[in-house]
Amino acid sequence: MREILFKAKYKYDGEWKVGGIVHQTDFYGLKVDKYFIIDGTETEDNDIGYNYEVIPETVSQFTGLYDKNGVRIWENDIVIIGGANRPTVVEFSSGSWQCVRKYTNKGRENEYSYLHRLEYDNPNQYEVIGNRFDNPDLLN
């Protein structure tokens, strides 16, 4: 069975929450744009789980793959491949999960120096070393 999970930072304390995702665009006729992670734990009211309003920019999907240490690989994770000292970011691009390393060229950060498709390789080559939100310095 395929795990479809998301994670994002809780709006009020920055803690990572994992579960299903809900995008709310209407609240009793009012236009809103909010994202919630529902963690799936049973509540006291036998509800489906706790809702956590999260920071939309941090929403990351689970790729379905695990690194060489058994750690889930998420969108926006920073990984190294095969022990190389070349950190790359996991993104969904061109229909697949890819490792991307962006560089700045003449002030524009839209150049790609490395693209690598996760699904085609042995995940034992990958190691998650952080993510672009908590560890942006790893990309320098």
XYZ file of N, CA, C and O in Angstrom:
560
model
N 0.831 -1.179 0.000
C 0.000 0.000 0.000
C 0.883 1.252 0.000
O 1.863 1.327 0.722
N 0.533 2.217 -0.800
C 1.298 3.442 -0.940
C 0.935 4.429 0.167
O -0.237 4.687 0.413
N 1.953 4.969 0.816
C 1.731 5.992 1.847
C 1.639 7.361 1.177
O 2.570 7.786 0.505
N 0.525 8.041 1.359
C 0.391 9.400 0.863
C 0.346 10.308 2.083
O -0.654 10.372 2.784
N 1.464 10.951 2.343
C 1.613 11.788 3.527
C 2.160 13.151 3.148
O 2.852 13.303 2.133
N 1.861 14.101 3.995
C 2.401 15.443 3.857
C 2.958 15.862 5.204
O 2.557 15.342 6.250
N 3.874 16.817 5.169
C 4.331 17.440 6.402
C 4.439 18.937 6.146
O 4.597 19.374 5.010
N 4.324 19.696 7.228
C 4.456 21.151 7.151
C 4.687 21.684 8.555
O 4.420 21.001 9.544
N 5.171 22.911 8.627
C 5.432 23.540 9.924
C 4.153 24.153 10.478
O 3.464 24.907 9.784
N 3.873 23.812 11.734
C 2.715 24.348 12.451
C 2.865 25.857 12.562
O 3.924 26.376 12.941
N 1.812 26.572 12.223
C 1.827 28.039 12.161
C 2.211 28.685 13.485
O 2.819 29.747 13.506
N 1.874 28.066 14.603
C 2.030 28.734 15.898
C 3.329 28.426 16.629
O 3.730 29.198 17.487
N 3.996 27.320 16.304
C 5.262 27.058 16.996
C 6.370 26.539 16.084
O 7.478 26.275 16.535
N 6.080 26.396 14.787
C 7.103 25.965 13.843
C 7.443 24.490 13.905
O 8.352 24.039 13.211
N 6.720 23.723 14.710
C 6.984 22.283 14.814
C 6.428 21.577 13.568
O 5.372 21.924 13.065
N 7.176 20.574 13.097
C 6.725 19.810 11.940
C 5.552 18.917 12.330
O 5.587 18.252 13.351
N 4.515 18.908 11.489
C 3.349 18.045 11.664
C 3.247 17.151 10.428
O 3.514 17.594 9.308
N 2.841 15.899 10.631
C 2.760 14.923 9.543
C 1.356 14.348 9.491
O 0.763 14.048 10.522
N 0.822 14.201 8.284
C -0.495 13.596 8.119
C -1.084 13.912 6.769
O -0.372 14.125 5.789
N -2.401 13.988 6.718
C -3.094 14.368 5.498
C -3.145 15.876 5.384
O -2.929 16.592 6.358
N -3.444 16.357 4.194
C -3.473 17.801 3.973
C -4.877 18.245 3.556
O -5.559 17.526 2.832
N -5.291 19.388 4.053
C -6.564 19.994 3.667
C -6.281 21.441 3.295
O -5.600 22.159 4.029
N -6.796 21.864 2.147
C -6.664 23.255 1.715
C -8.038 23.885 1.808
O -8.958 23.494 1.104
N -8.189 24.854 2.687
C -9.471 25.522 2.900
C -9.479 26.847 2.142
O -8.595 27.684 2.316
N -10.504 27.017 1.289
C -10.601 28.251 0.513
C -11.867 29.043 0.834
O -12.026 30.152 0.367
N -12.753 28.448 1.625
C -14.010 29.117 1.954
C -14.345 28.827 3.413
O -14.214 27.702 3.878
N -14.750 29.853 4.130
C -15.161 29.685 5.520
C -16.463 30.453 5.703
O -16.456 31.663 5.873
N -17.574 29.741 5.598
C -18.904 30.338 5.717
C -19.062 31.559 4.812
O -19.499 32.620 5.234
N -18.653 31.402 3.556
C -18.798 32.478 2.578
C -17.636 33.441 2.503
O -17.590 34.284 1.616
N -16.694 33.339 3.433
C -15.514 34.201 3.396
C -14.403 33.493 2.629
O -14.188 32.299 2.791
N -13.701 34.217 1.795
C -12.576 33.657 1.055
C -11.369 33.575 1.988
O -10.969 34.565 2.579
N -10.843 32.384 2.140
C -9.648 32.170 2.947
C -8.679 31.323 2.131
O -9.046 30.731 1.124
N -7.465 31.256 2.564
C -6.454 30.422 1.919
C -5.587 29.826 3.023
O -4.551 30.366 3.364
N -6.070 28.724 3.596
C -5.386 28.112 4.724
C -5.124 26.637 4.432
O -5.894 25.988 3.741
N -4.039 26.136 4.982
C -3.696 24.721 4.868
C -3.660 24.113 6.262
O -3.168 24.740 7.204
N -4.154 22.899 6.362
C -4.165 22.182 7.631
C -3.582 20.792 7.439
O -3.868 20.120 6.447
N -2.781 20.365 8.399
C -2.345 18.968 8.471
C -3.263 18.290 9.470
O -3.478 18.795 10.572
N -3.813 17.148 9.088
C -4.626 16.330 9.993
C -3.787 15.113 10.319
O -3.443 14.330 9.440
N -3.425 14.967 11.593
C -2.426 13.955 11.952
C -2.952 12.533 12.050
O -2.174 11.597 12.169
N -4.249 12.322 12.006
C -4.781 10.966 11.965
C -4.884 10.253 13.302
O -5.358 9.122 13.358
N -4.466 10.880 14.389
C -4.627 10.239 15.695
C -6.067 10.403 16.148
O -6.714 11.399 15.852
N -6.548 9.424 16.849
C -7.932 9.490 17.323
C -8.024 10.461 18.490
O -7.246 10.409 19.432
N -8.989 11.360 18.412
C -9.162 12.366 19.455
C -10.130 11.845 20.519
O -10.719 10.786 20.376
N -10.278 12.636 21.560
C -11.207 12.262 22.635
C -12.635 12.133 22.129
O -13.423 11.369 22.662
N -12.966 12.881 21.082
C -14.323 12.851 20.510
C -14.440 11.815 19.394
O -15.389 11.850 18.626
N -13.458 10.915 19.279
C -13.403 9.925 18.202
C -13.413 10.575 16.831
O -13.952 10.039 15.872
N -12.830 11.743 16.752
C -12.724 12.462 15.497
C -11.580 11.860 14.678
O -10.847 10.993 15.153
N -11.384 12.333 13.450
C -10.368 11.747 12.573
C -8.950 12.180 12.903
O -8.007 11.604 12.400
N -8.768 13.182 13.714
C -7.434 13.623 14.069
C -7.415 15.091 14.414
O -8.400 15.799 14.258
N -6.269 15.528 14.875
C -6.110 16.936 15.215
C -5.769 17.725 13.968
O -5.016 17.263 13.116
N -6.315 18.921 13.863
C -6.039 19.820 12.743
C -5.009 20.841 13.174
O -5.168 21.465 14.215
N -3.988 21.018 12.370
C -2.953 22.010 12.646
C -2.855 22.949 11.455
O -2.534 22.507 10.350
N -3.136 24.233 11.678
C -2.940 25.180 10.585
C -1.440 25.338 10.370
O -0.682 25.563 11.313
N -1.009 25.196 9.132
C 0.417 25.178 8.837
C 0.808 26.311 7.893
O -0.036 26.938 7.260
N 2.098 26.559 7.831
C 2.654 27.580 6.948
C 2.655 27.004 5.528
O 3.344 26.014 5.265
N 1.880 27.584 4.610
C 1.714 26.996 3.279
C 3.018 26.728 2.527
O 3.143 25.714 1.841
N 3.996 27.610 2.651
C 5.253 27.452 1.922
C 6.030 26.214 2.343
O 6.912 25.760 1.622
N 5.725 25.665 3.529
C 6.482 24.527 4.031
C 5.828 23.175 3.722
O 6.390 22.140 4.071
N 4.671 23.175 3.077
C 3.989 21.917 2.769
C 4.882 21.070 1.864
O 5.336 21.528 0.819
N 5.141 19.841 2.292
C 6.025 18.929 1.573
C 5.395 17.545 1.516
O 4.907 17.046 2.524
N 5.443 16.930 0.345
C 4.859 15.600 0.169
C 5.922 14.519 0.340
O 7.077 14.695 -0.062
N 5.523 13.390 0.915
C 6.394 12.222 1.045
C 6.557 11.602 -0.339
O 5.587 11.404 -1.057
N 7.784 11.288 -0.713
C 8.058 10.735 -2.045
C 7.709 9.257 -2.154
O 7.650 8.717 -3.248
N 7.533 8.592 -1.011
C 7.327 7.143 -1.023
C 8.632 6.386 -0.922
O 8.643 5.150 -0.898
N 9.749 7.098 -0.844
C 11.071 6.481 -0.800
C 11.745 6.764 0.536
O 11.454 7.756 1.203
N 12.679 5.897 0.885
C 13.461 6.029 2.119
C 14.937 6.081 1.765
O 15.384 5.419 0.816
N 15.712 6.822 2.547
C 17.145 6.901 2.279
C 17.872 5.691 2.852
O 17.250 4.761 3.380
N 19.192 5.687 2.775
C 19.993 4.539 3.204
C 19.888 4.261 4.702
O 20.204 3.177 5.159
N 19.407 5.241 5.485
C 19.240 5.067 6.925
C 17.791 4.788 7.313
O 17.451 4.801 8.495
N 16.935 4.566 6.324
C 15.528 4.297 6.606
C 14.713 5.541 6.896
O 13.588 5.459 7.376
N 15.247 6.716 6.585
C 14.571 7.995 6.816
C 13.704 8.314 5.598
O 14.143 8.161 4.453
N 12.475 8.748 5.839
C 11.604 9.151 4.733
C 12.234 10.301 3.947
O 12.780 11.228 4.534
N 12.083 10.228 2.627
C 12.546 11.322 1.768
C 11.325 12.147 1.382
O 10.381 11.636 0.792
N 11.361 13.440 1.742
C 10.260 14.360 1.512
C 10.650 15.377 0.444
O 11.830 15.689 0.262
N 9.641 15.917 -0.212
C 9.832 17.088 -1.062
C 10.492 18.158 -0.190
O 10.190 18.288 0.995
N 11.412 18.915 -0.755
C 12.159 19.983 -0.078
C 13.265 19.488 0.841
O 13.930 20.298 1.489
N 13.474 18.167 0.919
C 14.608 17.657 1.686
C 15.901 17.943 0.934
O 15.925 18.025 -0.301
N 16.969 18.072 1.695
C 18.299 18.196 1.117
C 18.958 16.833 1.269
O 19.015 16.289 2.381
N 19.420 16.273 0.159
C 20.037 14.948 0.184
C 21.401 15.007 -0.486
O 21.676 15.881 -1.311
N 22.231 14.061 -0.094
C 23.472 13.837 -0.828
C 23.363 12.445 -1.439
O 22.714 11.559 -0.897
N 23.993 12.288 -2.569
C 23.876 11.046 -3.331
C 25.226 10.350 -3.367
O 26.224 10.928 -3.791
N 25.246 9.100 -2.901
C 26.447 8.287 -2.978
C 27.638 8.846 -2.244
O 28.767 8.633 -2.641
N 27.413 9.595 -1.167
C 28.513 10.124 -0.372
C 29.173 11.353 -0.972
O 30.105 11.900 -0.405
N 28.715 11.784 -2.140
C 29.292 12.979 -2.773
C 28.956 14.207 -1.938
O 27.922 14.264 -1.296
N 29.835 15.165 -1.963
C 29.604 16.395 -1.209
C 28.907 17.416 -2.101
O 29.389 18.516 -2.302
N 27.770 17.008 -2.645
C 27.000 17.870 -3.538
C 25.538 17.833 -3.088
O 24.748 17.046 -3.582
N 25.148 18.677 -2.126
C 23.770 18.671 -1.643
C 22.795 19.076 -2.738
O 23.050 20.010 -3.493
N 21.698 18.344 -2.837
C 20.658 18.647 -3.803
C 19.315 18.674 -3.086
O 19.164 18.101 -2.009
N 18.330 19.329 -3.693
C 17.001 19.463 -3.103
C 16.034 18.565 -3.865
O 16.063 18.493 -5.087
N 15.158 17.891 -3.117
C 14.156 17.027 -3.724
C 12.966 17.881 -4.151
O 12.393 18.604 -3.336
N 12.622 17.796 -5.438
C 11.483 18.520 -5.992
C 10.722 17.606 -6.940
O 11.300 16.677 -7.495
N 9.442 17.911 -7.144
C 8.664 17.195 -8.152
C 8.726 18.019 -9.418
O 8.287 19.168 -9.455
N 9.308 17.445 -10.462
C 9.502 18.182 -11.701
C 9.414 17.226 -12.879
O 9.914 16.099 -12.808
N 8.772 17.650 -13.939
C 8.647 16.854 -15.167
C 8.097 15.464 -14.904
O 8.553 14.477 -15.477
N 7.140 15.373 -13.982
C 6.448 14.111 -13.732
C 7.147 13.132 -12.825
O 6.731 11.972 -12.729
N 8.209 13.551 -12.130
C 8.893 12.621 -11.219
C 9.608 13.389 -10.109
O 9.830 14.596 -10.195
N 9.980 12.638 -9.060
C 10.759 13.220 -7.970
C 12.200 13.311 -8.434
O 12.779 12.335 -8.888
N 12.780 14.500 -8.306
C 14.133 14.720 -8.778
C 14.966 15.450 -7.740
O 14.440 16.196 -6.919
N 16.265 15.231 -7.813
C 17.225 15.984 -7.005
C 17.731 17.125 -7.871
O 18.202 16.909 -8.978
N 17.621 18.339 -7.355
C 17.932 19.532 -8.130
C 18.925 20.391 -7.358
O 18.770 20.598 -6.158
N 19.918 20.866 -8.031
C 20.846 21.832 -7.446
C 20.770 23.086 -8.286
O 21.124 23.075 -9.453
N 20.296 24.166 -7.687
C 20.165 25.435 -8.403
C 21.388 26.292 -8.127
O 21.979 26.220 -7.060
N 21.738 27.076 -9.105
C 22.803 28.027 -8.884
C 22.401 29.373 -9.463
O 21.487 29.466 -10.272
N 23.075 30.402 -9.009
C 22.750 31.750 -9.448
C 23.650 32.111 -10.624
O 24.864 31.950 -10.557
N 23.028 32.584 -11.684
C 23.772 33.001 -12.862
C 23.312 34.415 -13.226
O 22.158 34.604 -13.584
N 24.199 35.374 -13.078
C 23.883 36.773 -13.369
C 22.674 37.248 -12.577
O 21.775 37.889 -13.104
N 22.621 36.856 -11.285
C 21.563 37.314 -10.398
C 20.265 36.540 -10.491
O 19.325 36.834 -9.776
N 20.172 35.556 -11.383
C 18.946 34.759 -11.532
C 19.183 33.361 -10.981
O 20.128 32.685 -11.372
N 18.314 32.953 -10.069
C 18.459 31.607 -9.501
C 17.454 30.674 -10.177
O 16.505 30.205 -9.587
N 17.669 30.410 -11.438
C 16.786 29.501 -12.139
C 17.566 28.563 -13.045
O 17.026 27.960 -13.944
N 18.840 28.469 -12.797
C 19.688 27.570 -13.570
C 19.857 26.268 -12.793
O 20.016 26.273 -11.587
N 19.810 25.149 -13.493
C 19.958 23.848 -12.858
C 21.302 23.245 -13.231
O 21.630 23.141 -14.402
N 22.041 22.869 -12.209
C 23.332 22.259 -12.494
C 23.277 20.744 -12.349
O 24.193 20.070 -12.756
N 22.201 20.215 -11.756
C 22.149 18.780 -11.528
C 20.711 18.319 -11.408
O 19.955 18.846 -10.616
N 20.321 17.372 -12.215
C 18.999 16.761 -12.124
C 19.181 15.253 -12.019
O 19.928 14.660 -12.792
N 18.503 14.654 -11.078
C 18.662 13.217 -10.837
C 17.310 12.661 -10.416
O 16.714 13.146 -9.459
N 16.798 11.666 -11.101
C 15.488 11.097 -10.790
C 15.601 10.042 -9.705
O 16.307 9.053 -9.860
N 14.873 10.250 -8.618
C 14.948 9.362 -7.469
C 14.439 7.960 -7.768
O 15.006 6.984 -7.303
N 13.358 7.856 -8.533
C 12.718 6.552 -8.730
C 13.596 5.552 -9.468
O 13.398 4.355 -9.362
N 14.547 6.044 -10.256
C 15.344 5.157 -11.093
C 16.585 4.610 -10.401
O 17.302 3.812 -10.968
N 16.849 5.058 -9.212
C 18.062 4.651 -8.514
C 17.745 3.846 -7.267
O 16.623 3.813 -6.795
N 18.768 3.246 -6.731
C 18.662 2.535 -5.469
C 18.671 3.570 -4.347
O 19.624 4.336 -4.216
N 17.596 3.620 -3.533
C 17.549 4.626 -2.460
C 18.698 4.515 -1.461
O 18.955 5.451 -0.711
N 19.406 3.393 -1.461
C 20.549 3.262 -0.554
C 21.674 4.220 -0.915
O 22.617 4.380 -0.155
N 21.582 4.857 -2.064
C 22.573 5.867 -2.454
C 22.321 7.211 -1.787
O 23.206 8.042 -1.722
N 21.096 7.439 -1.340
C 20.693 8.750 -0.841
C 20.822 8.851 0.669
O 20.595 7.880 1.383
N 21.140 10.067 1.125
C 21.126 10.336 2.560
C 20.518 11.721 2.789
O 20.998 12.714 2.240
N 19.452 11.764 3.585
C 18.818 13.034 3.934
C 19.694 13.722 4.976
O 20.018 13.140 6.004
N 20.065 14.973 4.686
C 20.916 15.711 5.627
C 20.216 16.943 6.199
O 20.774 17.633 7.037
N 18.990 17.213 5.747
C 18.235 18.360 6.241
C 17.122 18.707 5.275
O 16.740 17.894 4.438
N 16.627 19.936 5.397
C 15.621 20.420 4.460
C 15.847 21.914 4.224
O 16.545 22.578 4.991
N 15.255 22.416 3.154
C 15.531 23.799 2.754
C 14.981 24.839 3.716
O 15.379 26.001 3.652
N 14.083 24.458 4.621
C 13.503 25.414 5.567
C 14.322 25.518 6.850
O 14.543 26.603 7.360
N 14.756 24.373 7.373
C 15.521 24.362 8.626
C 17.014 24.501 8.412
O 17.732 24.914 9.312
N 17.487 24.116 7.230
C 18.939 24.066 6.975
C 19.329 24.694 5.644
O 20.054 24.074 4.865
N 18.908 25.918 5.341
C 19.227 26.500 4.036
C 20.729 26.666 3.816
O 21.200 26.677 2.674
N 21.498 26.767 4.906
C 22.946 26.942 4.802
C 23.616 25.721 4.160
O 24.723 25.842 3.617
N 22.974 24.560 4.179
C 23.567 23.367 3.574
C 23.652 23.475 2.051
O 24.364 22.711 1.406
N 22.904 24.406 1.483
C 22.891 24.558 0.024
C 23.953 25.528 -0.476
O 24.144 25.671 -1.679
N 24.657 26.204 0.424
C 25.700 27.165 0.010
C 26.999 26.469 -0.286
O 27.359 25.478 0.213
